[in-house]
Short mmCIF file of C-alpha atoms and ligand atoms in Angstrom, two decimals:
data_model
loop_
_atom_site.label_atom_id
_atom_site.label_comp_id
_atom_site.label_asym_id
_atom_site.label_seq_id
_atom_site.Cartn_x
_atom_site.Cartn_y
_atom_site.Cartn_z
CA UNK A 4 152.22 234.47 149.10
CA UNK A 5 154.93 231.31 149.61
CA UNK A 6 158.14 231.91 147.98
CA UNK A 7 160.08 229.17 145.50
CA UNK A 8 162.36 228.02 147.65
CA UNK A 9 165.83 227.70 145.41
CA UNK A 10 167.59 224.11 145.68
CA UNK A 11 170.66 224.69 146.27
CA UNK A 12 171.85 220.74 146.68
CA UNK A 13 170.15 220.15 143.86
CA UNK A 14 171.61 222.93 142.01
CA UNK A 15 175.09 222.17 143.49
CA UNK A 16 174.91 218.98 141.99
CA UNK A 17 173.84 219.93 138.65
CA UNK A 18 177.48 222.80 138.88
CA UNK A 19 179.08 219.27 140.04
CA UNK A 20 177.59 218.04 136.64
CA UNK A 21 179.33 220.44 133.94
CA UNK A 22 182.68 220.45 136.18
CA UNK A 23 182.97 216.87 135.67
CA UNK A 24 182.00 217.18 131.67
CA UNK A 25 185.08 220.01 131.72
CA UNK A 26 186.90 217.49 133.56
CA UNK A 27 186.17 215.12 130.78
CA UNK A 28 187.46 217.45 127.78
CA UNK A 29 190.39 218.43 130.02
CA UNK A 30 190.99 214.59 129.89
CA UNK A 31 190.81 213.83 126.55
CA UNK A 32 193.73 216.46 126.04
CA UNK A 33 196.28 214.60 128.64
CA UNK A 34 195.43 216.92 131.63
CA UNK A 35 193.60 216.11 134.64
CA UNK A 36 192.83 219.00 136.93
CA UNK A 37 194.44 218.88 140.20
CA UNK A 38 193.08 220.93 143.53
CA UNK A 39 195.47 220.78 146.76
CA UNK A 40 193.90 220.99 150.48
CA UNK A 41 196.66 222.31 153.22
CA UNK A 42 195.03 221.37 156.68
CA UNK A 43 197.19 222.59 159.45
CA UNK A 44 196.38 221.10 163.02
CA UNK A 45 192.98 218.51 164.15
CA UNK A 46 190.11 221.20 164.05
CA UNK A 47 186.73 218.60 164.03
CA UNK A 48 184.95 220.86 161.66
CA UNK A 49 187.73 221.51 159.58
CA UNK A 50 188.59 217.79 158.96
CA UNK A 51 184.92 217.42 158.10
CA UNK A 52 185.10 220.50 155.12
CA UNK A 53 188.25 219.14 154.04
CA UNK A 54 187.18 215.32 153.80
CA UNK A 55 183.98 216.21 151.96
CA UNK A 56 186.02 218.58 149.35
CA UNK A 57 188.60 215.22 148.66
CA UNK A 58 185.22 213.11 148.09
CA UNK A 59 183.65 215.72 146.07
CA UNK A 60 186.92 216.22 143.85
CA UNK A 61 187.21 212.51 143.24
CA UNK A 62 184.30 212.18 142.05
CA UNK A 63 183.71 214.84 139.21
CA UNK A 64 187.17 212.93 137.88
CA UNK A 65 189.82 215.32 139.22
CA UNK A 66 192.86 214.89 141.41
CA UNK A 67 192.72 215.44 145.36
CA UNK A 68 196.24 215.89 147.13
CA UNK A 69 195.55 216.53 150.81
CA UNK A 70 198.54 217.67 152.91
CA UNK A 71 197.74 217.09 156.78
CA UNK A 72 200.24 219.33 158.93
CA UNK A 73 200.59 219.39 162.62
CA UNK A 74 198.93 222.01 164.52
CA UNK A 75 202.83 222.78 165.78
CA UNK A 76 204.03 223.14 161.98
CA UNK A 77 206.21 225.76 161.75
CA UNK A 78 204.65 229.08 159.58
CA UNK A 79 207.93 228.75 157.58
CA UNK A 80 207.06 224.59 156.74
CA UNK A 81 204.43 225.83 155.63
CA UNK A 82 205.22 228.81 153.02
CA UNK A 83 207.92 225.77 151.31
CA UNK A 84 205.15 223.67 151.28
CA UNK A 85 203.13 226.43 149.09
CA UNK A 86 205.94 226.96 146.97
CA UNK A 87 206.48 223.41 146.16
CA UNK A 88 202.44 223.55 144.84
CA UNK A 89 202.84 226.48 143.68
CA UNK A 90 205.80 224.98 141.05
CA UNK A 91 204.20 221.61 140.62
CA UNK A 92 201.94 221.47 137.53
CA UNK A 93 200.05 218.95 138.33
CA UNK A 94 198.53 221.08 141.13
CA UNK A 95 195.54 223.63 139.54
CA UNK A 96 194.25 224.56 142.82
CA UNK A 97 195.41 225.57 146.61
CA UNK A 98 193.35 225.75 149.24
CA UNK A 99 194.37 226.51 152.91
CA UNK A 100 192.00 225.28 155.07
CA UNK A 101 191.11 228.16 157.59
CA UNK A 102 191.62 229.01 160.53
CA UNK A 103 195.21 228.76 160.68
CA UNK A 104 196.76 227.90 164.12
CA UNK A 105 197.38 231.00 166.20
CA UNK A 106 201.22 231.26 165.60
CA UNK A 107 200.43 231.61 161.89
CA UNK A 108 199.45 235.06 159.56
CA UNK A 109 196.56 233.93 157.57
CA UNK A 110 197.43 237.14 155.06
CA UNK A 111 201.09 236.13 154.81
CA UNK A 112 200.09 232.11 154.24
CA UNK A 113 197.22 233.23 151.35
CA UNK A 114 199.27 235.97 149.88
CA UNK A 115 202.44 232.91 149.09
CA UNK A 116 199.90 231.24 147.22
CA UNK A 117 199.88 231.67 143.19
CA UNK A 118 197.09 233.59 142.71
CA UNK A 119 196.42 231.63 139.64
CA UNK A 120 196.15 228.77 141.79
CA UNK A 121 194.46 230.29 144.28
CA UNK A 122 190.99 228.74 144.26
CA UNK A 123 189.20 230.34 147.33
CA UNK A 124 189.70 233.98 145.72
CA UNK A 125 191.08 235.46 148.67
CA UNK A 126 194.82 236.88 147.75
CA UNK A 127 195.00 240.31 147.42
CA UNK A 128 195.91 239.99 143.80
CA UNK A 129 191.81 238.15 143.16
CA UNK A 130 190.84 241.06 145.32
CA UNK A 131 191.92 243.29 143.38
CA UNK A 132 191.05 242.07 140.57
CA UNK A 133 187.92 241.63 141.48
CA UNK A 134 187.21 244.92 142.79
CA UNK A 135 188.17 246.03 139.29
CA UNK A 136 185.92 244.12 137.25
CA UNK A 137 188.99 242.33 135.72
CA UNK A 138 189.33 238.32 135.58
CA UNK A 139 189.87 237.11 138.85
CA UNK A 140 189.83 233.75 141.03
CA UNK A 141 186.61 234.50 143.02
CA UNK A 142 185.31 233.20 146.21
CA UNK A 143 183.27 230.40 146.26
CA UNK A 144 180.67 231.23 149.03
CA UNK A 145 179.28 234.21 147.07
CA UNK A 146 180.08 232.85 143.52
CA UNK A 147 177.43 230.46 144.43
CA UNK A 148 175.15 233.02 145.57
CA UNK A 149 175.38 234.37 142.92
CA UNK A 150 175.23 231.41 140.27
CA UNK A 151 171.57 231.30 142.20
CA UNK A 152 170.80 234.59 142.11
CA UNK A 153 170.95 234.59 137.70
CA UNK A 154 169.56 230.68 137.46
CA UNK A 155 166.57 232.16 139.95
CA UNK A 156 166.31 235.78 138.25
CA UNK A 157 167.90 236.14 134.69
CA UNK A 158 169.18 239.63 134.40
CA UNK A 159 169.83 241.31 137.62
CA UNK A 160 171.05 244.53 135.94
CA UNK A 161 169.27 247.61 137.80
CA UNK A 162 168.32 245.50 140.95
CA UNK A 163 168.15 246.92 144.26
CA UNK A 164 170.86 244.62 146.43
CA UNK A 165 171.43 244.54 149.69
CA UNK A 166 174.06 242.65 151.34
CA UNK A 167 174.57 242.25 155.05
CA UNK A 168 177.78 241.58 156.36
CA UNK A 169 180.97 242.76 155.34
CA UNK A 170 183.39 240.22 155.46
CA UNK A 171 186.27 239.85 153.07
CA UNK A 172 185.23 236.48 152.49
CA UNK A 173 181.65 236.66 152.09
CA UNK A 174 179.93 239.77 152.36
CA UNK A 175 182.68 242.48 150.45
CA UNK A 176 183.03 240.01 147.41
CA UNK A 177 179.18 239.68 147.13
CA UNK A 178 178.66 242.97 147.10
CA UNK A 179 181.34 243.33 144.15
CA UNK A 180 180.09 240.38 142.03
CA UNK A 181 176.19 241.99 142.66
CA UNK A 182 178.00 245.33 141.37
CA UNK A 183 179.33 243.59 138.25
CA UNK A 184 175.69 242.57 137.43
CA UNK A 185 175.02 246.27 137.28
CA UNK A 186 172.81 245.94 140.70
CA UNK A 187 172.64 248.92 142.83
CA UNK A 188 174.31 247.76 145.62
CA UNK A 189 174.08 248.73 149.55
CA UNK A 190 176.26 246.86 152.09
CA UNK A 191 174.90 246.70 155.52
CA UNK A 192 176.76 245.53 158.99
CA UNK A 193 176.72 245.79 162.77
CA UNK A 194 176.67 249.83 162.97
CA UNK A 195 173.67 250.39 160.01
CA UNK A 196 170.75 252.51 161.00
CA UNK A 197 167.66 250.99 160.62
CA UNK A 198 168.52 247.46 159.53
CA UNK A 199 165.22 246.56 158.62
CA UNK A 200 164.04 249.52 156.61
CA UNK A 201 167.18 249.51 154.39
CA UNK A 202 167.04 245.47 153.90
CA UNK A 203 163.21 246.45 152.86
CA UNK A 204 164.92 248.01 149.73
CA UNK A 205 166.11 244.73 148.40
CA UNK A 206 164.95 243.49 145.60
CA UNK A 207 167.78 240.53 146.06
CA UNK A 208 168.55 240.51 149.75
CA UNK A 209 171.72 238.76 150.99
CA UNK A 210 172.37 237.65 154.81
CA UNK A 211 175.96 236.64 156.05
CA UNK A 212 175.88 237.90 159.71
CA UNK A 213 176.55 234.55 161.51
CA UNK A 214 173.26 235.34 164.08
CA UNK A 215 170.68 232.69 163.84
CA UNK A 216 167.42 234.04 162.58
CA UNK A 217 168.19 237.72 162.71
CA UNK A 218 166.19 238.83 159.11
CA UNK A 219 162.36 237.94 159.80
CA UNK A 220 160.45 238.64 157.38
CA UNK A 221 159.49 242.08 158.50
CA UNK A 222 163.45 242.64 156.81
CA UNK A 223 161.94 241.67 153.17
CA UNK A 224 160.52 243.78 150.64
CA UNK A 225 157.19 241.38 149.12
CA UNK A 226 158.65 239.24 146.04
CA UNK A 227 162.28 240.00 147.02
CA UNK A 228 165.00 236.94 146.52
CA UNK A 229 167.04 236.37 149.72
CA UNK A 230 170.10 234.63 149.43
CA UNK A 231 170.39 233.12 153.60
CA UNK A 232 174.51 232.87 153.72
CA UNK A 233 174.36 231.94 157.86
CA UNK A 234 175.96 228.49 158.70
CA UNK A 235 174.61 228.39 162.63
CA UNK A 236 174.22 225.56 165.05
CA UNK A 237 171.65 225.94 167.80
CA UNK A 238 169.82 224.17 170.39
CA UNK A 239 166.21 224.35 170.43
CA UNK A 240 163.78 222.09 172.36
CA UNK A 241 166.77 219.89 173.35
CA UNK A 242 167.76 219.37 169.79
CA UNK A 243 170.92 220.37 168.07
CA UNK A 244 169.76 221.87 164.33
CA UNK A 245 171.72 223.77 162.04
CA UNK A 246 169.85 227.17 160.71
CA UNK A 247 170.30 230.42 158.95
CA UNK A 248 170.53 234.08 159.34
CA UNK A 249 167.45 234.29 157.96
CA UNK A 250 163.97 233.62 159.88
CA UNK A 251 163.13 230.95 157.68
CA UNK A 252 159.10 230.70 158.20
CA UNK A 253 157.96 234.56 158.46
CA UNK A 254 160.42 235.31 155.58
CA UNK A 255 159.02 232.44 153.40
CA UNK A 256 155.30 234.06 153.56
CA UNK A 257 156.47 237.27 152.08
CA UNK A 258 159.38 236.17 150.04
CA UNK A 259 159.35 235.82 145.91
CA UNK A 260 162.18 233.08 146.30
CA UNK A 261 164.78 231.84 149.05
CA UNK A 262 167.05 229.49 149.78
CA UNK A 263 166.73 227.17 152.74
CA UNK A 264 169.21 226.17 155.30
CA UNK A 265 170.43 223.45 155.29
CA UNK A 266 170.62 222.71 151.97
CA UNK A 267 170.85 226.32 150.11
CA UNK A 268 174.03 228.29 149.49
CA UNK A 269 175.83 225.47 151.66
CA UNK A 270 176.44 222.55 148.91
CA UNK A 271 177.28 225.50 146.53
CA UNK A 272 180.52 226.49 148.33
CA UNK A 273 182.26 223.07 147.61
CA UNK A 274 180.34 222.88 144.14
CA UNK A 275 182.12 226.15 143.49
CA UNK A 276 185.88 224.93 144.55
CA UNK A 277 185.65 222.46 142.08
CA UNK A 278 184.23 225.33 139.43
CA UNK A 279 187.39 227.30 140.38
CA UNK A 280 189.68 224.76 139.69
CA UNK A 281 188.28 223.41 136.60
CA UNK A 282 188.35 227.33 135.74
CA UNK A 283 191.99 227.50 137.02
CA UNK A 284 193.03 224.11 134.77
CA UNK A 285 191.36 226.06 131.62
CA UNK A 286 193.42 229.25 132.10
CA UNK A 287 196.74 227.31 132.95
CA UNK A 288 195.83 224.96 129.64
CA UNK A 289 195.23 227.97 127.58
CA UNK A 290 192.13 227.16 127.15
CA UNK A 291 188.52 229.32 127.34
CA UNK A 292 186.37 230.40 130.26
CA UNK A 293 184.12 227.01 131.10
CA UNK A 294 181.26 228.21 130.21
CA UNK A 295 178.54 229.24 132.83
CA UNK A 296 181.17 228.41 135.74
CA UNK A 297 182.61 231.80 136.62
CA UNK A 298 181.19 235.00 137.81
P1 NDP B 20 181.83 237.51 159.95
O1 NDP B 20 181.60 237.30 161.40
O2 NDP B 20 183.21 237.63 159.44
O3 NDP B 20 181.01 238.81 159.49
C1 NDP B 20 179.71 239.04 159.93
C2 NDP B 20 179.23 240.37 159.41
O4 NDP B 20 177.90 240.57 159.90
C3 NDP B 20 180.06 241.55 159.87
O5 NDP B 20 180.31 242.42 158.80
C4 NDP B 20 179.19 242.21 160.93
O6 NDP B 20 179.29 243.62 160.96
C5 NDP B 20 177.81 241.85 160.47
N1 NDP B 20 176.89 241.84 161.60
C6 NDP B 20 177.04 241.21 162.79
N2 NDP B 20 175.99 241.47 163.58
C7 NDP B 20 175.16 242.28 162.90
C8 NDP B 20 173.93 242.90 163.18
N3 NDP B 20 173.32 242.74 164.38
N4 NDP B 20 173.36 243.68 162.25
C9 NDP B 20 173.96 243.87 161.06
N5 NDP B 20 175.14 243.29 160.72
C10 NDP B 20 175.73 242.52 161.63
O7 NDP B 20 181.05 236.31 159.23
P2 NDP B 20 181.26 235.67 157.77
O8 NDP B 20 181.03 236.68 156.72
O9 NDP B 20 182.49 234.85 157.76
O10 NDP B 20 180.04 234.64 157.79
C11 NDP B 20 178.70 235.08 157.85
C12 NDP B 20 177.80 233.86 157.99
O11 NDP B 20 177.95 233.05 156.83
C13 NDP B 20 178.12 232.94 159.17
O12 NDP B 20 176.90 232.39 159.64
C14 NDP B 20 178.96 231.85 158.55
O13 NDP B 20 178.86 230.62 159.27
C15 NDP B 20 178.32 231.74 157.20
N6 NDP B 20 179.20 231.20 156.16
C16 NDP B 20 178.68 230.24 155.35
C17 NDP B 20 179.41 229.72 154.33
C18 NDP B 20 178.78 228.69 153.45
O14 NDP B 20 179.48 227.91 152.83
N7 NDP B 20 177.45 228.68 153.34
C19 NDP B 20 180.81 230.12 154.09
C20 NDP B 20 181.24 231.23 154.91
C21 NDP B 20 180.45 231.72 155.93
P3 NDP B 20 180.61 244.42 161.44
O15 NDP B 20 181.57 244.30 160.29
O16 NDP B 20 180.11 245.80 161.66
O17 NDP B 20 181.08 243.72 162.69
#
C-alpha cells in the first residue's frame, strides 16, 4: 500500500483563498483586518518567518505593521509597545515573534497581549479556553493539523489519536483540539514506554518531537493518517535538506495518508495566522465565525 500524501501548500493556499474572500466582505463594510509582527533582536530565521508572514498578509488584502526592536530593547519598551496595539483598532492581530532575547519573560510578554488579539493562541486566557472547549484564539501549528486532519478524514469522532510531543505550543493544544473532535486521545513524550507500540494505536498519528526521522513506519498502524509536525535541518551526503519527524519512505508504504515535509503542515502555520486574524477582525466587528476557518 502507498499512502495519499496530503498537500499541505496546496491546501494552505486554498485557507489563503477564503481568508482573502473574508477579507473582501470585511472590506466592503469599512474594515480592513490588521495583524501586528513584534520582532525583537536580528535572529536569521526569525527575520525569514516574519518577512514571509508581511508578504503573505499583503497579499490576501489585509494590513501588515511590523515593529523591528533591538535585541537590547528593554522588556518594559516592549510591554508599552503591546499596550499601544493592544488600544489601537486598527490592529486585529499580535504576534511576538519567538524566541525573545534572554533578558525577556516570554510568559510575561504573551500574557500583556489582548487575548482577543492574540493570534498565535498562546495566552493563558486561549489556553484556557481552549482546554475548556470554549471559543478561544488557537494555535496555528496544530489548527492546521487539524484543518488536514477533517479535509483528509471527515468525522474524526471515536478515532484513536496519538500525539507525540507535549509542547504548549504544538503538542498540548493538538491533543485538545483532537479531544474536541471526540478522538480518544493519548499524548506521548520523551519518558513513554514503548513508543512504538502505543503510536501503533493511532488511527491519526501526530509527530512534533523535533528528531529527524524518529517514527519509521514500524510506529504506524496500516491505513493510519500521520500528521509529520518536525521542522529539521540535516546534512546528508554533503547536502543541507530540511525533513520531518517522521521517516518519510518506510512510513509512506504502510500509511493510509501523510503529509510530506517540506511542504505539509509547514505552509499551514502562516495560512493559519492569517485565519486567526480574519477570525479575530469578525469577533471584534461583531460579526460570525468565518466559516470553516476555526477549530
Ligand atoms: P519541543 O522541543 O518543545 O517538544 C518536543 C516534544 O517531543 C517534547 O514533549 C519531548 O518530550 C518530546 N520528545 C523528545 N524526544 C522524544 C523521544 N525520543 N520520544 C518521544 N518523545 C520525545 O518541540 P516543539 O513542540 O516546539 O516542536 C516539535 C517539532 O515541530 C520540531 O521539529 C519543530 O521544529 C516543529 N515545529 C514546526 C512548526 C511548523 O510550522 N510546522 C511549528 C512549531 C514547531 P518531553 O516533554 O518528555 O521532553
Amino acid at each position: 500500500m502507498t499512502a495519499t500524501i496530503i498537500d499541505g501548500k496546496a491546501f494552505a493556499a486554498k485557507v489563503r483563498g477564503q481568508v482573502a474572500g473574508y477579507v473582501a466582505g470585511l472590506k466592503e463594510r469599512g474594515v480592513i483586518p490588521g495583524l501586528a509582527v513584534v520582532l525583537v533582536g536580528e535572529d536569521p530565521a526569525s527575520q525569514v518567518y516574519v518577512r514571509n508572514k508581511g508578504k503573505q498578509t499583503v497579499e490576501v488584502g489585509m494590513n501588515s505593521y511590523e515593529h523591528k526592536l533591538p535585541v537590547e530593547t528593554p522588556e518594559a519598551d516592549l510591554l508599552a509597545l503591546i499596550g499601544r496595539l493592544n488600544a489601537d483598532p486598527a490592529v486585529h492581530g499580535i504576534l511576538v515573534q519567538l524566541p525573545l532575547p534572554g533578558h525577556m519573560n516570554a510568559d510575561l510578554v504573551i500574557n500583556a497581549i489582548d487575548p482577543a488579539k492574540d493570534v498565535d493562541g498562546f495566552h493563558i486566557s486561549n489556553v484556557g479556553l481552549l482546554g475548556t472547549g470554549q471559543k478561544a484564539m488557537v494555535p496555528c501549528t496544530p489548527l492546521g493539523c487539524l484543518m488536514m486532519a477533517r479535509d483528509h478524514l471527515g468525522s474524526l469522532s471515536g478515532l484513536n489519536a496519538v500525539v507525540v510531543g507535549r509542547s504548549n505550543i504544538v503538542g498540548k493544544p493538538m491533543a485538545q483540539l483532537l479531544l474536541g473532535e471526540s478522538c480518544t486521545v493519548t499524548i506521548a513524550h520523551s519518558r513513554t514506554k514503548d513508543l512504538p507500540e502505543v503510536c501503533r494505536r493511532a488511527d491519526i498519528l501526530v509527530a512534533a518531537v523535533g528528531r529527524p526521522e524518529m517514527v519509521t513506519g514500524d510506529f504506524v498502524k496500516p491505513g493510519a493518517t500521520v500528521i509529520d509536525v518536525g521542522i529539521n535541518r540535516i546534512e546528508r551526503d554533503g547536502k543541507r535538506m530540511l525533513v520531518g519527524d517522521v521517516h518519510f519512505e518506510s512510513a509512506l508504504a504502510v500509511a493510509g495518508a501523510i503529509t510530506p515535509v517540506p511542504g505539509g503542515v509547514g505552509p499551514m502555520t502562516i495560512a493559519c495566522l492569517l485565519a486567526n486574524t480574519v477570525t479575530a477582525c469578525h469577533r471584534a466587528t461583531g460579526l460570525p465565525e468565518p466559516e470553516g476557518l476555526t477549530a
